[in-house]
CSV table of C-alpha atoms in Angstrom, one decimal:
chain,number,residue,atom,x,y,z
R,528,UNK,CA,-14.6,63.1,48.6
R,529,UNK,CA,-16.6,64.0,51.7
R,530,UNK,CA,-19.7,61.9,52.0
R,531,UNK,CA,-22.6,63.3,54.0
R,532,UNK,CA,-24.8,61.2,56.2
R,533,UNK,CA,-26.2,58.3,54.2
R,534,UNK,CA,-29.6,58.1,52.6
R,535,UNK,CA,-31.6,56.2,55.2
R,536,UNK,CA,-35.4,56.0,55.2
R,537,UNK,CA,-37.8,55.6,58.1
R,538,UNK,CA,-37.3,51.8,58.0
R,539,UNK,CA,-33.5,52.1,58.2
R,540,UNK,CA,-33.0,51.1,54.6
R,541,UNK,CA,-29.8,52.6,53.3
R,542,UNK,CA,-30.0,53.7,49.7
R,543,UNK,CA,-26.9,53.2,47.5
R,544,UNK,CA,-28.3,52.4,44.1
R,545,UNK,CA,-29.7,54.7,41.5
R,546,UNK,CA,-31.5,53.8,38.2
R,547,UNK,CA,-31.1,56.5,35.6
R,548,UNK,CA,-33.5,56.5,32.7
R,549,UNK,CA,-32.0,58.5,29.7
R,550,UNK,CA,-35.0,58.3,27.4
R,551,UNK,CA,-38.6,57.1,27.1
R,552,UNK,CA,-38.1,56.2,23.5
R,553,UNK,CA,-37.7,52.6,22.3
R,554,UNK,CA,-37.3,50.8,19.0
R,555,UNK,CA,-39.7,48.0,19.9
R,556,UNK,CA,-43.1,47.9,21.6
R,557,UNK,CA,-43.2,45.1,24.2
R,558,UNK,CA,-46.8,44.9,25.4
R,559,UNK,CA,-45.8,44.6,29.1
R,560,UNK,CA,-43.9,47.9,28.9
R,561,UNK,CA,-45.6,50.3,26.5
R,562,UNK,CA,-48.5,50.7,24.1
R,563,UNK,CA,-48.4,50.0,20.4
R,564,UNK,CA,-49.1,53.6,19.6
R,565,UNK,CA,-47.2,56.1,21.8
R,566,UNK,CA,-46.4,59.8,22.0
R,567,UNK,CA,-42.9,60.2,23.4
R,568,UNK,CA,-41.9,63.3,25.4
R,569,UNK,CA,-40.5,66.3,23.6
R,570,UNK,CA,-36.7,66.1,23.5
R,571,UNK,CA,-36.3,69.4,25.4
R,572,UNK,CA,-38.1,67.9,28.4
R,573,UNK,CA,-35.5,65.1,28.7
R,574,UNK,CA,-32.5,65.8,30.9
R,575,UNK,CA,-29.3,66.6,29.2
R,576,UNK,CA,-26.2,64.6,30.0
R,577,UNK,CA,-24.8,67.6,31.9
R,578,UNK,CA,-28.0,67.7,34.1
R,579,UNK,CA,-27.8,63.9,34.7
R,580,UNK,CA,-24.1,64.3,35.7
R,581,UNK,CA,-24.8,67.1,38.1
R,582,UNK,CA,-27.6,65.0,39.8
R,583,UNK,CA,-25.3,62.0,40.1
R,584,UNK,CA,-22.5,64.1,41.6
R,585,UNK,CA,-24.9,65.2,44.4
R,586,UNK,CA,-26.3,61.7,44.9
R,587,UNK,CA,-22.8,60.2,45.1
R,588,UNK,CA,-22.0,62.6,47.9
R,589,UNK,CA,-25.0,61.1,49.8
R,590,UNK,CA,-23.7,57.5,49.4
R,591,UNK,CA,-25.0,56.4,46.0
R,592,UNK,CA,-22.3,54.2,44.5
R,593,UNK,CA,-24.1,52.0,41.9
R,594,UNK,CA,-25.8,53.2,38.7
R,595,UNK,CA,-27.9,51.4,36.2
R,596,UNK,CA,-28.7,53.1,32.9
R,597,UNK,CA,-32.2,52.4,31.6
R,598,UNK,CA,-34.9,53.7,29.3
R,599,UNK,CA,-37.0,53.2,27.2
R,600,UNK,CA,-34.2,51.8,25.3
R,601,UNK,CA,-31.0,53.6,26.4
R,602,UNK,CA,-29.1,52.8,23.2
R,603,UNK,CA,-31.4,54.9,21.1
R,604,UNK,CA,-30.0,58.0,23.0
R,605,UNK,CA,-27.1,59.4,20.9
R,606,UNK,CA,-23.6,59.4,22.3
R,607,UNK,CA,-24.5,57.2,25.3
R,608,UNK,CA,-20.9,56.1,25.8
R,609,UNK,CA,-20.0,59.8,26.4
R,610,UNK,CA,-22.4,59.8,29.4
R,611,UNK,CA,-21.0,56.6,30.8
R,612,UNK,CA,-17.4,58.0,30.5
R,613,UNK,CA,-18.5,61.1,32.4
R,614,UNK,CA,-20.2,59.1,35.1
R,615,UNK,CA,-17.2,56.9,35.6
R,616,UNK,CA,-15.3,59.9,36.7
R,617,UNK,CA,-17.7,60.9,39.5
R,618,UNK,CA,-16.0,60.3,42.9
R,619,UNK,CA,-17.8,57.5,44.8
R,620,UNK,CA,-19.4,55.8,41.8
R,621,UNK,CA,-18.1,52.2,41.9
R,622,UNK,CA,-20.3,50.3,39.5
R,623,UNK,CA,-22.2,51.2,36.2
R,624,UNK,CA,-24.5,48.8,34.5
R,625,UNK,CA,-26.9,49.1,31.6
R,626,UNK,CA,-30.2,47.4,30.7
R,627,UNK,CA,-30.9,47.1,27.0
R,628,UNK,CA,-33.2,45.2,24.6
R,629,UNK,CA,-30.1,44.3,22.6
R,630,UNK,CA,-31.3,45.5,19.2
R,631,UNK,CA,-28.5,48.1,18.8
R,632,UNK,CA,-25.9,46.3,20.9
R,633,UNK,CA,-23.8,44.8,18.2
R,634,UNK,CA,-23.0,48.4,16.9
R,635,UNK,CA,-22.5,49.8,20.5
R,636,UNK,CA,-20.8,47.1,22.5
R,637,UNK,CA,-17.2,48.1,21.9
R,638,UNK,CA,-17.8,51.8,22.6
R,639,UNK,CA,-19.7,50.9,25.8
R,640,UNK,CA,-16.9,48.7,26.9
R,641,UNK,CA,-14.3,51.4,26.1
R,642,UNK,CA,-16.3,54.0,28.0
R,643,UNK,CA,-16.0,51.9,31.2
R,644,UNK,CA,-19.4,50.2,31.3
R,645,UNK,CA,-19.0,47.2,33.7
R,646,UNK,CA,-22.2,45.2,33.4
R,647,UNK,CA,-24.8,44.5,30.8
R,648,UNK,CA,-28.4,43.2,31.2
R,649,UNK,CA,-30.1,42.1,28.0
R,650,UNK,CA,-33.8,41.5,27.8
R,651,UNK,CA,-34.5,38.2,26.1
R,652,UNK,CA,-38.0,36.7,26.7
R,653,UNK,CA,-37.9,34.1,23.9
R,654,UNK,CA,-35.8,32.3,21.3
R,655,UNK,CA,-38.7,31.9,18.9
R,656,UNK,CA,-39.1,34.6,16.3
R,657,UNK,CA,-42.9,34.4,16.2
R,658,UNK,CA,-43.2,34.8,20.0
R,659,UNK,CA,-40.6,37.6,19.9
R,660,UNK,CA,-42.9,39.4,17.4
R,661,UNK,CA,-45.9,38.8,19.5
R,662,UNK,CA,-44.3,40.2,22.6
R,663,UNK,CA,-42.4,43.1,21.0
R,664,UNK,CA,-44.7,43.8,18.1
R,665,UNK,CA,-41.6,44.1,16.0
R,666,UNK,CA,-39.1,41.8,14.3
R,667,UNK,CA,-35.6,41.6,15.6
R,668,UNK,CA,-34.7,38.4,17.5
R,669,UNK,CA,-31.6,37.8,15.3
R,670,UNK,CA,-30.4,41.3,16.1
R,671,UNK,CA,-30.6,40.7,19.8
R,672,UNK,CA,-28.8,37.4,19.5
R,673,UNK,CA,-26.1,39.1,17.4
R,674,UNK,CA,-25.8,41.8,20.1
R,675,UNK,CA,-25.3,39.2,22.8
R,676,UNK,CA,-22.6,37.5,20.8
R,677,UNK,CA,-20.8,40.8,20.1
R,678,UNK,CA,-20.9,41.8,23.8
R,679,UNK,CA,-19.2,38.5,24.7
R,680,UNK,CA,-16.6,39.0,22.0
R,681,UNK,CA,-15.6,42.5,23.1
R,682,UNK,CA,-15.0,41.2,26.6
R,683,UNK,CA,-18.1,41.8,28.7
R,684,UNK,CA,-17.8,39.2,31.5
R,685,UNK,CA,-20.7,40.3,33.6
R,686,UNK,CA,-23.4,39.6,31.0
R,687,UNK,CA,-26.9,38.7,32.2
R,688,UNK,CA,-30.1,37.8,30.4
R,689,UNK,CA,-33.5,39.1,31.7
R,690,UNK,CA,-36.5,37.1,30.8
R,691,UNK,CA,-40.2,37.7,31.6
R,692,UNK,CA,-42.3,34.6,31.6
R,693,UNK,CA,-46.0,35.2,31.0
R,694,UNK,CA,-48.7,32.5,31.2
R,695,UNK,CA,-50.3,32.1,27.8
R,696,UNK,CA,-47.5,33.8,26.0
R,697,UNK,CA,-44.0,32.6,26.8
R,698,UNK,CA,-44.1,29.7,29.4
R,699,UNK,CA,-42.9,27.5,26.6
R,700,UNK,CA,-39.7,29.5,26.4
R,701,UNK,CA,-38.5,28.8,30.0
R,702,UNK,CA,-36.6,25.6,29.2
R,703,UNK,CA,-35.1,26.8,25.8
R,704,UNK,CA,-33.8,29.9,27.5
R,705,UNK,CA,-32.4,27.9,30.3
R,706,UNK,CA,-30.6,25.7,27.8
R,707,UNK,CA,-29.3,28.7,25.8
R,708,UNK,CA,-27.9,30.3,29.0
R,709,UNK,CA,-26.2,27.0,30.0
R,710,UNK,CA,-24.7,26.6,26.5
R,711,UNK,CA,-23.5,30.2,26.2
R,712,UNK,CA,-22.2,30.4,29.8
R,713,UNK,CA,-24.6,33.3,30.6
R,714,UNK,CA,-26.4,34.2,33.8
R,715,UNK,CA,-30.2,34.1,33.3
R,716,UNK,CA,-32.8,35.9,35.4
R,717,UNK,CA,-36.5,35.4,35.3
R,718,UNK,CA,-38.7,38.3,36.3
R,719,UNK,CA,-42.3,38.0,37.4
R,720,UNK,CA,-44.8,39.9,35.2
R,721,UNK,CA,-45.7,43.1,37.0
R,722,UNK,CA,-48.7,45.5,36.6
R,723,UNK,CA,-46.8,48.2,34.7
R,724,UNK,CA,-48.1,47.7,31.2
R,725,UNK,CA,-49.5,50.8,29.5
R,726,UNK,CA,-52.7,49.2,28.3
R,727,UNK,CA,-53.9,47.9,31.7
R,728,UNK,CA,-54.2,44.3,30.6
R,729,UNK,CA,-52.2,42.8,33.5
R,730,UNK,CA,-53.9,40.0,35.5
R,731,UNK,CA,-52.6,38.0,38.4
R,732,UNK,CA,-53.3,34.8,36.6
R,733,UNK,CA,-50.8,35.7,34.0
R,734,UNK,CA,-48.0,35.7,36.5
R,735,UNK,CA,-45.8,32.6,36.5
R,736,UNK,CA,-44.2,32.5,39.9
R,737,UNK,CA,-40.4,32.1,40.3
R,738,UNK,CA,-41.0,28.9,42.3
R,739,UNK,CA,-43.0,27.4,39.4
R,740,UNK,CA,-40.3,28.4,36.9
R,741,UNK,CA,-37.7,26.8,39.2
R,742,UNK,CA,-39.6,23.5,39.2
R,743,UNK,CA,-39.8,23.6,35.4
R,744,UNK,CA,-36.1,24.1,35.1
R,745,UNK,CA,-35.2,21.4,37.6
R,746,UNK,CA,-37.4,18.9,35.7
R,747,UNK,CA,-35.7,19.7,32.5
R,748,UNK,CA,-32.1,19.8,33.7
R,749,UNK,CA,-31.1,19.1,37.3
R,750,UNK,CA,-31.5,20.4,40.8
R,751,UNK,CA,-30.9,24.1,41.5
R,752,UNK,CA,-28.8,24.8,44.5
R,753,UNK,CA,-29.2,28.1,46.4
R,754,UNK,CA,-26.2,30.5,46.1
R,755,UNK,CA,-25.2,32.8,48.9
R,756,UNK,CA,-25.5,36.5,48.2
R,757,UNK,CA,-23.3,39.0,49.8
R,758,UNK,CA,-25.7,41.8,48.8
R,759,UNK,CA,-29.0,41.4,50.6
R,760,UNK,CA,-30.4,44.4,48.7
R,761,UNK,CA,-30.2,42.7,45.3
R,762,UNK,CA,-33.7,41.8,44.0
R,763,UNK,CA,-32.9,38.3,42.7
R,764,UNK,CA,-32.6,35.0,44.6
R,765,UNK,CA,-29.8,33.1,42.8
R,766,UNK,CA,-29.3,29.4,42.2
R,767,UNK,CA,-26.7,27.3,40.5
R,768,UNK,CA,-27.4,24.1,38.6
R,769,UNK,CA,-26.1,21.1,40.5
R,770,UNK,CA,-24.1,20.0,37.6
R,771,UNK,CA,-22.1,23.3,37.6
R,772,UNK,CA,-23.4,24.5,34.3
R,773,UNK,CA,-25.2,27.8,34.7
R,774,UNK,CA,-26.6,30.3,37.1
R,775,UNK,CA,-30.3,31.3,37.4
R,776,UNK,CA,-31.8,34.1,39.3
R,777,UNK,CA,-35.5,34.7,40.2
R,778,UNK,CA,-36.9,38.2,40.8
R,779,UNK,CA,-40.2,37.3,42.5
R,780,UNK,CA,-41.4,40.9,42.9
R,781,UNK,CA,-45.1,39.9,42.9
R,782,UNK,CA,-45.2,36.6,44.8
R,783,UNK,CA,-42.3,37.3,47.2
R,784,UNK,CA,-41.7,41.0,47.5
R,785,UNK,CA,-38.2,42.1,48.5
R,786,UNK,CA,-39.2,45.6,49.6
R,787,UNK,CA,-37.7,45.2,53.1
R,788,UNK,CA,-34.2,45.3,51.7
R,789,UNK,CA,-34.7,47.7,48.8
R,790,UNK,CA,-31.9,50.2,48.4
R,791,UNK,CA,-32.9,51.8,45.1
R,792,UNK,CA,-33.9,55.2,43.8
R,793,UNK,CA,-35.0,56.1,40.3
R,794,UNK,CA,-34.5,59.2,38.1
R,795,UNK,CA,-36.9,59.4,35.2
R,796,UNK,CA,-35.7,60.6,31.8
R,797,UNK,CA,-37.3,64.0,32.4
R,798,UNK,CA,-35.9,64.4,35.9
R,799,UNK,CA,-38.4,63.1,38.4
R,800,UNK,CA,-37.1,61.2,41.4
R,801,UNK,CA,-39.0,58.1,42.4
R,802,UNK,CA,-38.5,56.0,45.6
R,803,UNK,CA,-40.3,52.9,44.2
R,804,UNK,CA,-41.1,51.5,40.9
R,805,UNK,CA,-44.7,51.6,41.9
R,806,UNK,CA,-44.7,55.0,43.5
R,807,UNK,CA,-47.6,57.3,42.7
R,808,UNK,CA,-45.6,60.4,43.9
R,809,UNK,CA,-42.6,62.0,42.3
R,810,UNK,CA,-40.0,64.6,43.3
R,811,UNK,CA,-39.2,67.2,40.6
R,812,UNK,CA,-35.4,67.5,40.2
R,813,UNK,CA,-35.6,69.0,36.7
R,814,UNK,CA,-37.0,72.2,38.0
R,815,UNK,CA,-34.1,72.6,40.4
R,816,UNK,CA,-31.6,71.7,37.7
R,817,UNK,CA,-33.0,74.2,35.3
R,818,UNK,CA,-33.5,77.1,37.8
R,819,UNK,CA,-31.4,78.7,40.4
R,820,UNK,CA,-31.6,75.7,42.7
R,821,UNK,CA,-28.2,74.8,44.2
R,822,UNK,CA,-26.7,71.4,45.2
R,823,UNK,CA,-28.0,71.7,48.7
R,824,UNK,CA,-31.6,72.1,47.3
R,825,UNK,CA,-31.0,68.9,45.3
R,826,UNK,CA,-29.7,67.1,48.3
R,827,UNK,CA,-32.8,68.0,50.3
R,828,UNK,CA,-35.1,66.9,47.5
R,829,UNK,CA,-33.4,63.5,47.4
R,830,UNK,CA,-33.6,63.1,51.1
R,831,UNK,CA,-37.3,64.1,51.2
R,832,UNK,CA,-37.9,61.5,48.5
R,833,UNK,CA,-36.1,58.8,50.6
R,834,UNK,CA,-37.9,59.7,53.8
R,835,UNK,CA,-41.3,59.3,52.1
R,836,UNK,CA,-40.6,55.8,51.0
R,837,UNK,CA,-43.4,53.3,51.9
R,838,UNK,CA,-42.7,49.9,53.5
R,839,UNK,CA,-43.6,48.1,50.2
R,840,UNK,CA,-45.2,48.3,46.8
R,841,UNK,CA,-48.5,46.7,48.0
R,842,UNK,CA,-49.3,44.7,44.9
R,843,UNK,CA,-50.8,42.0,47.1
R,844,UNK,CA,-53.0,44.4,49.0
R,845,UNK,CA,-56.6,45.3,48.3
R,846,UNK,CA,-55.9,49.1,48.2
R,847,UNK,CA,-53.0,48.7,45.6
R,848,UNK,CA,-53.0,51.7,43.2
R,849,UNK,CA,-51.2,51.1,40.0
R,850,UNK,CA,-48.9,54.1,39.0
R,851,UNK,CA,-50.1,56.3,36.2
R,852,UNK,CA,-46.9,55.7,34.3
R,853,UNK,CA,-46.0,52.6,32.4
R,854,UNK,CA,-42.6,50.9,32.6
R,855,UNK,CA,-41.1,52.8,29.6
R,856,UNK,CA,-42.0,56.1,31.3
R,857,UNK,CA,-40.4,55.2,34.6
R,858,UNK,CA,-37.3,53.4,33.6
R,859,UNK,CA,-36.8,49.6,33.8
């Protein structure tokens, strides 16, 4: 496959990773992601699998080689393994991952593995059923734990837990989650609480920094030793427990932004390209996909989006403007 010149922005960041949201729908209502009452987009506004595939083919020719499937909750989209199978056949795509809340994973794990999915991230903020209900506004912790177990049984080796620690809500879950990950031989990542909630309740004092979480874990278990990362663009700073039992990552997107090495683009479920999670501007790929626009037009649109990328998200600046969309509308 002939690869054109890479996707390089004005700060010389080379973009090789694409996050694909396949739906804004979800089967739970986590308060940090979406409102309790929500009106989802009409289904005819969501990109078809064929449209997603065409976009990925163009992006792959420009150097995109890693994909992450997101939502909403991607497993509520029917026949998702079919899409993964099609994406696996795109020349240049080397890695496909999926982020899920795990509620439907026990039923889907084998089909996802058979389709060629390589990595799974499962959101798990707590091991307490009451706290789970408080965060997600639904029951279902046992279903998530069953999904994790099933994913391990069908052979997913690159299995990661994503946890959001929020002051006043789930700080008491930090140590239990660390212990669970150590016992189950799972990688655990803590993500700082970001201002992407739909109900505008985010406050800086709710953020538990990655450094504070690290201190809590070290007091409970043992020293965490920094691990070398071959990929400078990955958002997490990784550590291993000194006793050799477990690996912990910290995505400190609020207190220690990693924008200078960001290599990611996003495609929303209805076909809008975003160059940052916190972008207030989008580039409309759906119109091109559904009109007479050709692949060269799509390529130009992607390049225009990359060239307009800002140096950083600016959460810590006085003029920070929160995006109009919440997390479920953008894609996690």
